[in-house]
Coordinates of C-alpha atoms in Angstrom, one line a residue:
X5 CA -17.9 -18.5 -15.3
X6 CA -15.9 -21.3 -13.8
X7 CA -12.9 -20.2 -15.1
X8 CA -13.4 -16.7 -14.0
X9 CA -14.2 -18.0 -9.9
X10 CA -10.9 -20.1 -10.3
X11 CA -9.3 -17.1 -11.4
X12 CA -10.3 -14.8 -8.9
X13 CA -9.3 -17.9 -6.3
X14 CA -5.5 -17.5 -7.5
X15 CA -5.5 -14.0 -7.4
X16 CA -6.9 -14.1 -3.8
X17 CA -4.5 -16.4 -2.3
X18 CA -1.2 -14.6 -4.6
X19 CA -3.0 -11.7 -2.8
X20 CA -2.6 -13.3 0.5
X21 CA 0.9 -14.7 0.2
X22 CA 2.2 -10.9 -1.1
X23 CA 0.3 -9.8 2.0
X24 CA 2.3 -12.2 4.2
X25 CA 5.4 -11.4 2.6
X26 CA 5.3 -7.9 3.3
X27 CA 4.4 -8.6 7.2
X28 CA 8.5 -8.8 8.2
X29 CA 8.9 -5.4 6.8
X30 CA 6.0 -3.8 8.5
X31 CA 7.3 -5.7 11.9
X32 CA 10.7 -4.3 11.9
X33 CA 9.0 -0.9 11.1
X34 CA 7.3 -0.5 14.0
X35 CA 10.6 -0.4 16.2
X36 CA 8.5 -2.7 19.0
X37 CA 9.2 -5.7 20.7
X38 CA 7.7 -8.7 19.0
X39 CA 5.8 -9.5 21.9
X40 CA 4.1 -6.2 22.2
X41 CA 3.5 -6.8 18.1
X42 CA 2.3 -9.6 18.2
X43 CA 0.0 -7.9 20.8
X44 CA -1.3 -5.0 18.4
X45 CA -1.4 -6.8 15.1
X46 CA -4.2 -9.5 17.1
X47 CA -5.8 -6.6 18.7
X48 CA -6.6 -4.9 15.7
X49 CA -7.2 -8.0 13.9
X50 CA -9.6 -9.9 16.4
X51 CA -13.0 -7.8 15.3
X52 CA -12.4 -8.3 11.9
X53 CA -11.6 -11.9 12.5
X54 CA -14.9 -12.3 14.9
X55 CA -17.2 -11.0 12.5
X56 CA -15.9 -13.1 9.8
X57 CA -16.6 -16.3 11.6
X58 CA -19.6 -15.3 13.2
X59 CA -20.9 -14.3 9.6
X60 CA -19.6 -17.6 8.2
X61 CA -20.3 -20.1 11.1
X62 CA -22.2 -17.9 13.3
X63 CA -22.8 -17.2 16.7
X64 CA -24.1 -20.5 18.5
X65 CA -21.2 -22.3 16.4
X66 CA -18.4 -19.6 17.0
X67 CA -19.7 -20.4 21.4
X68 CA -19.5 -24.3 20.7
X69 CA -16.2 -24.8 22.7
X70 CA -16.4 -28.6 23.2
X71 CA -13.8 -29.8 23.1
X72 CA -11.7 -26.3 24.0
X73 CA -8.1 -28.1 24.7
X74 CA -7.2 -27.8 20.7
X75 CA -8.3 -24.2 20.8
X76 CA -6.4 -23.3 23.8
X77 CA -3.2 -24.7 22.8
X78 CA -3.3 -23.8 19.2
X79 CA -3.9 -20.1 20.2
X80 CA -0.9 -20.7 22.6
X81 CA 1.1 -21.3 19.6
X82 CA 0.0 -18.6 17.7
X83 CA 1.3 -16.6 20.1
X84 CA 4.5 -18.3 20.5
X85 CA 5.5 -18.7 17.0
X86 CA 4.7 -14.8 16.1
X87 CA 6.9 -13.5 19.3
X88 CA 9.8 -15.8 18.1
X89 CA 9.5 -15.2 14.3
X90 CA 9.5 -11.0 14.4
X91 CA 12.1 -11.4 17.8
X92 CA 14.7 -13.3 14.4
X93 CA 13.6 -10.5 12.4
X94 CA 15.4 -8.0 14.9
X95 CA 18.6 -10.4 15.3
X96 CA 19.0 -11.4 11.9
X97 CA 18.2 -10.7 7.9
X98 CA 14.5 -12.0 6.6
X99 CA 16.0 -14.1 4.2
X100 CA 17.4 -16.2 6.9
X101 CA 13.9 -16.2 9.2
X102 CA 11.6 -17.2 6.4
X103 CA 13.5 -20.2 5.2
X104 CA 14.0 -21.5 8.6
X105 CA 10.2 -20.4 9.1
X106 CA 9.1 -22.2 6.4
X107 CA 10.1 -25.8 8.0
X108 CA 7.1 -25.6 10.1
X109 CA 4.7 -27.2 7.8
X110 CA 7.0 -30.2 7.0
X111 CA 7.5 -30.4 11.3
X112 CA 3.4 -30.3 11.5
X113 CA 3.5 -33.7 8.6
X114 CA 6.0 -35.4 11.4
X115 CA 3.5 -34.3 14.4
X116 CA 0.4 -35.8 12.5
X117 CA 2.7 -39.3 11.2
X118 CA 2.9 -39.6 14.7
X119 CA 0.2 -39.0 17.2
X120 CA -2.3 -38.9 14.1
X121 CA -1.8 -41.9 12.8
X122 CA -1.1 -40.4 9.1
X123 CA 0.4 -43.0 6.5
X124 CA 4.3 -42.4 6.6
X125 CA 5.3 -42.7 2.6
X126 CA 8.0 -41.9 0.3
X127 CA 6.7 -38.6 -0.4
X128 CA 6.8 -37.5 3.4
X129 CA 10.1 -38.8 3.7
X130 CA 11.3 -37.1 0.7
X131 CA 10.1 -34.3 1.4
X132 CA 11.9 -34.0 5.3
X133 CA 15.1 -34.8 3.8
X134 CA 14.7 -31.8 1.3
X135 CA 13.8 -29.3 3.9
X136 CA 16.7 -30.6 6.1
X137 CA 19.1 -30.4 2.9
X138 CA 17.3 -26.8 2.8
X139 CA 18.6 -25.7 6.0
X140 CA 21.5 -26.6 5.7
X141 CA 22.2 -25.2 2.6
X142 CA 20.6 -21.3 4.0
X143 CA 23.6 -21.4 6.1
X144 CA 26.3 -22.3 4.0
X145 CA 26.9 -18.1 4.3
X146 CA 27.7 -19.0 8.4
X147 CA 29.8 -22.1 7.5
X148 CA 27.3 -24.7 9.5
X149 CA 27.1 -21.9 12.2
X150 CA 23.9 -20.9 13.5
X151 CA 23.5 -17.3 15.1
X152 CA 20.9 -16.6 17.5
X153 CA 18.6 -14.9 15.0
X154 CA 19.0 -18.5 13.1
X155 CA 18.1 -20.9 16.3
X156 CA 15.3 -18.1 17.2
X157 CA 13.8 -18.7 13.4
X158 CA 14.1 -22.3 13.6
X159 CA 12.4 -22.5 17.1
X160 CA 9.7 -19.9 15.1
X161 CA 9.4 -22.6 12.5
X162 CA 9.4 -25.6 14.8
X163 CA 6.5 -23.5 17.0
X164 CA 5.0 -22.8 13.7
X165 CA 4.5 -26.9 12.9
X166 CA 2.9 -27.8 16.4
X167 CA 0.4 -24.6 15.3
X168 CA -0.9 -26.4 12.3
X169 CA -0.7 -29.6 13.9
X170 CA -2.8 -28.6 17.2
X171 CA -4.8 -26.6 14.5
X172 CA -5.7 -29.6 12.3
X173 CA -6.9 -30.9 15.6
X174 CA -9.2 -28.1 16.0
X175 CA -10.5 -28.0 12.6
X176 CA -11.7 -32.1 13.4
X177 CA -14.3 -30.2 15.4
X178 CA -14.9 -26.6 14.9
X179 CA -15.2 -24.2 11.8
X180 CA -11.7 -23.2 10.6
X181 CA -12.6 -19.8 10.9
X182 CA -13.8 -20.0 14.6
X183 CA -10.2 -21.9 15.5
X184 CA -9.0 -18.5 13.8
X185 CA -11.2 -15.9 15.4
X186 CA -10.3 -17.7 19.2
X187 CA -6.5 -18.5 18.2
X188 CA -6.3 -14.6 18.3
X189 CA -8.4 -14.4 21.0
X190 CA -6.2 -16.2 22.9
X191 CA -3.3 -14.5 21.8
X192 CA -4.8 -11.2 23.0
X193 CA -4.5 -12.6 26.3
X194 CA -1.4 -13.8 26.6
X195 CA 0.5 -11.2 24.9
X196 CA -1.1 -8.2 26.8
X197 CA 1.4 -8.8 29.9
X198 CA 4.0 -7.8 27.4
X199 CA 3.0 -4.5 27.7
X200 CA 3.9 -3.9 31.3
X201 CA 6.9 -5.7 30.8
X202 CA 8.6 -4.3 27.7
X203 CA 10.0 -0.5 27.3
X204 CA 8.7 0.7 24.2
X205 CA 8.1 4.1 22.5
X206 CA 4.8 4.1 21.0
X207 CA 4.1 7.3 18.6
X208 CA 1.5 8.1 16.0
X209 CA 3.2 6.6 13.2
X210 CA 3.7 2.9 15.2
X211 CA -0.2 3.3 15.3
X212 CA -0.6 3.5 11.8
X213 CA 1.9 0.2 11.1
X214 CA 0.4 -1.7 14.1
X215 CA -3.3 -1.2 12.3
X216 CA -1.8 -2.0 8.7
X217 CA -0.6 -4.7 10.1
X218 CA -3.5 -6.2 12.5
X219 CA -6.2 -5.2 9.6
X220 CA -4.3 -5.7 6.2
X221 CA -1.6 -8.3 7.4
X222 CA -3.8 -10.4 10.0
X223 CA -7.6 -9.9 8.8
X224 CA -7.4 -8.9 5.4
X225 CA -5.3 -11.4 4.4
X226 CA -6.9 -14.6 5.9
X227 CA -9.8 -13.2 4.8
X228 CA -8.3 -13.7 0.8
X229 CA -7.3 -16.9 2.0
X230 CA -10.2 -18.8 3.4
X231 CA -12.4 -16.7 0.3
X232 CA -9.5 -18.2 -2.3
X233 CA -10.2 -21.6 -1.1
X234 CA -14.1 -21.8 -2.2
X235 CA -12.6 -21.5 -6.0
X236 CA -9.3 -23.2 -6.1
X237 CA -8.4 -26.8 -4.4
X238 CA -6.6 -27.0 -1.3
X239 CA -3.3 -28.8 -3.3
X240 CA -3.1 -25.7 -5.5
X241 CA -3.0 -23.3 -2.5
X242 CA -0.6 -25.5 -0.7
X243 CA 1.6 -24.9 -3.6
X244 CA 1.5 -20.7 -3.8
X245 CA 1.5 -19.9 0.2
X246 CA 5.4 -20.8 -0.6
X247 CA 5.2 -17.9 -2.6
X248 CA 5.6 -16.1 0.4
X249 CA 9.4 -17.0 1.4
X250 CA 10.4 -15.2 -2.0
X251 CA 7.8 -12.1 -1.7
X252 CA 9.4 -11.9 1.9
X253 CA 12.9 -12.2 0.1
X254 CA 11.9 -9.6 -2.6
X255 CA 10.3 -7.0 0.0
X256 CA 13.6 -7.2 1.9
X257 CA 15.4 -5.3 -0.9
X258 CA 14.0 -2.4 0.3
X259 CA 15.8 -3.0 3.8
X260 CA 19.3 -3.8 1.6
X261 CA 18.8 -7.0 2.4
X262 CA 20.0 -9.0 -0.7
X263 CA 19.7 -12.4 -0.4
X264 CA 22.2 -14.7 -1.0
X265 CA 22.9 -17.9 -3.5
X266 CA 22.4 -20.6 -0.7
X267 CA 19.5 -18.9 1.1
X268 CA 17.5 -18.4 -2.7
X269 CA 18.4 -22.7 -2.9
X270 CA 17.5 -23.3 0.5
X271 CA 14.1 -21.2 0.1
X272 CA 13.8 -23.1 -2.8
X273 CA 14.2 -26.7 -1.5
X274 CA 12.2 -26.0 1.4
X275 CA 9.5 -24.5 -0.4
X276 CA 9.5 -27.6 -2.5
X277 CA 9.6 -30.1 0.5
X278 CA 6.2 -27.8 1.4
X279 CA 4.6 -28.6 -1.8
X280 CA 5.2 -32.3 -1.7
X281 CA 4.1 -32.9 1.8
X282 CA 1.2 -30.8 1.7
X283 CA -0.2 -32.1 -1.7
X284 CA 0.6 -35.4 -0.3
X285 CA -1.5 -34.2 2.8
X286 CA -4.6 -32.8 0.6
X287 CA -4.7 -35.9 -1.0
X288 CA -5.8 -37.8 1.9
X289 CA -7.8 -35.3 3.7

């Protein structure tokens, strides 16, 4: 019985991560700004999300806003490091925006070293130099010379760190899935101005991707994730959520978009740099 619940945890959260590694494809689909994306995909996400944590925390807990501060910037975050990740998708390939991405976690480590008081150790360290050997390797292809779809999917990435560090925050005082439910919340908010602001054509088929994506991409999805993590440990789904760089790399075939040599060993290092902080991290939480 044990064995079956650990098994159904791994095929939740390889669920998740294929999920996730399909969401570039579905972004550059809908032919939107990644503003007004990111506006939809939360949108249609949020109810799912909201009765989720009110089910799992419920209502008096999901209300219990003291202290708001982490909430409010974390959902700022959010926000910011969706707009910027599917704004590299329309300036560059995926390959490039997922290993850059994927530095986040490593940059959220350095953030909780250093206003958290975390123990800095050889494993942290190790693990910054590989995802800085990482990045540099991804862009051997430009000879050392980022594009703008590069610095826009490192910014992503770098956004992406101060999420899960102002998120860890959050989660020292509120239910995980609450910080979720008002992180989208919040990005409702701020991304609706986009709408007045932004040209867009928006026809019946760029309905259907913007639900796939807020329902199957957004709520779906963290749904197999926070499920997964009653079965399996939090190391082990550290590891396979770096299974999403090379679903994300595999899913871009269908665009042509063939990655190359350096950004398959810079995936690869980063991904690994991921793994050794974050079981480092588990460890200690």
């Amino acid at each position: 019985m044990k064995q079956n619940l650990k098994k159904r945890g791994l095929v939740e959260m390889i669920g998740a991560t294929l999920i996730w590694g399909s969401t570039p494809i579905v972004g550059i689909l809908s032919n939107l700004p990644s503003p007004v994306f990111v506006f939809f995909r939360v949108v249609f996400a949020f109810p799912f999300i909201f009765y989720f944590a009110v089910k799992r925390a419920g209502i008096k807990e999901f209300f219990r806003l003291k202290p708001f501060w982490p909430l409010f910037i974390s959902g700022i975050f959010l926000a910011v490091n969706w707009i910027f990740f599917f704004w590299a998708l329309n300036l560059t390939t995926i390959s490039t925006v997922v290993v850059l991405y994927y530095t986040g976690p490593i940059v959220s480590i350095i953030l909780a070293v250093l206003f958290l008081r975390e123990k800095f150790n050889k494993n942290i360290l190790f693990a910054v130099i590989l995802a800085l050997i990482g990045v540099v390797i991804s862009n051997f292809d430009n000879g050392f010379k980022f594009n703008l779809g590069a610095f826009i999917a490192l910014f992503a990435g770098i956004s992406y760190g101060f999420l899960g560090f102002f998120s860890k925050i959050a989660t020292m005082h509120h239910r995980a899935v609450s910080v979720t439910a008002w992180q989208i919340l919040i990005s409702i908010i701020l991304t609706a101005p986009f709408l007045f602001l932004n040209d867009f054509e928006f026809s019946f088929v760029t309905l259907i991707i913007v639900l796939i994506a807020g329902i199957v991409h957004t709520a779906l999805a963290l749904f197999l994730w926070y499920d997964s993590l009653n079965f399996i440990s939090v190391s082990i789904a550290s590891i396979l959520q770096y299974l999403d760089i090379f679903f994300a790399m595999l899913f871009g075939l269908f665009l042509g978009q063939i990655p190359t040599f350096y950004q398959l060993t810079g995936g690869v290092l980063i991904a690994l740099a991921g793994v050794v902080g974050s079981r480092k991290e588990a460890e200690n939480s």
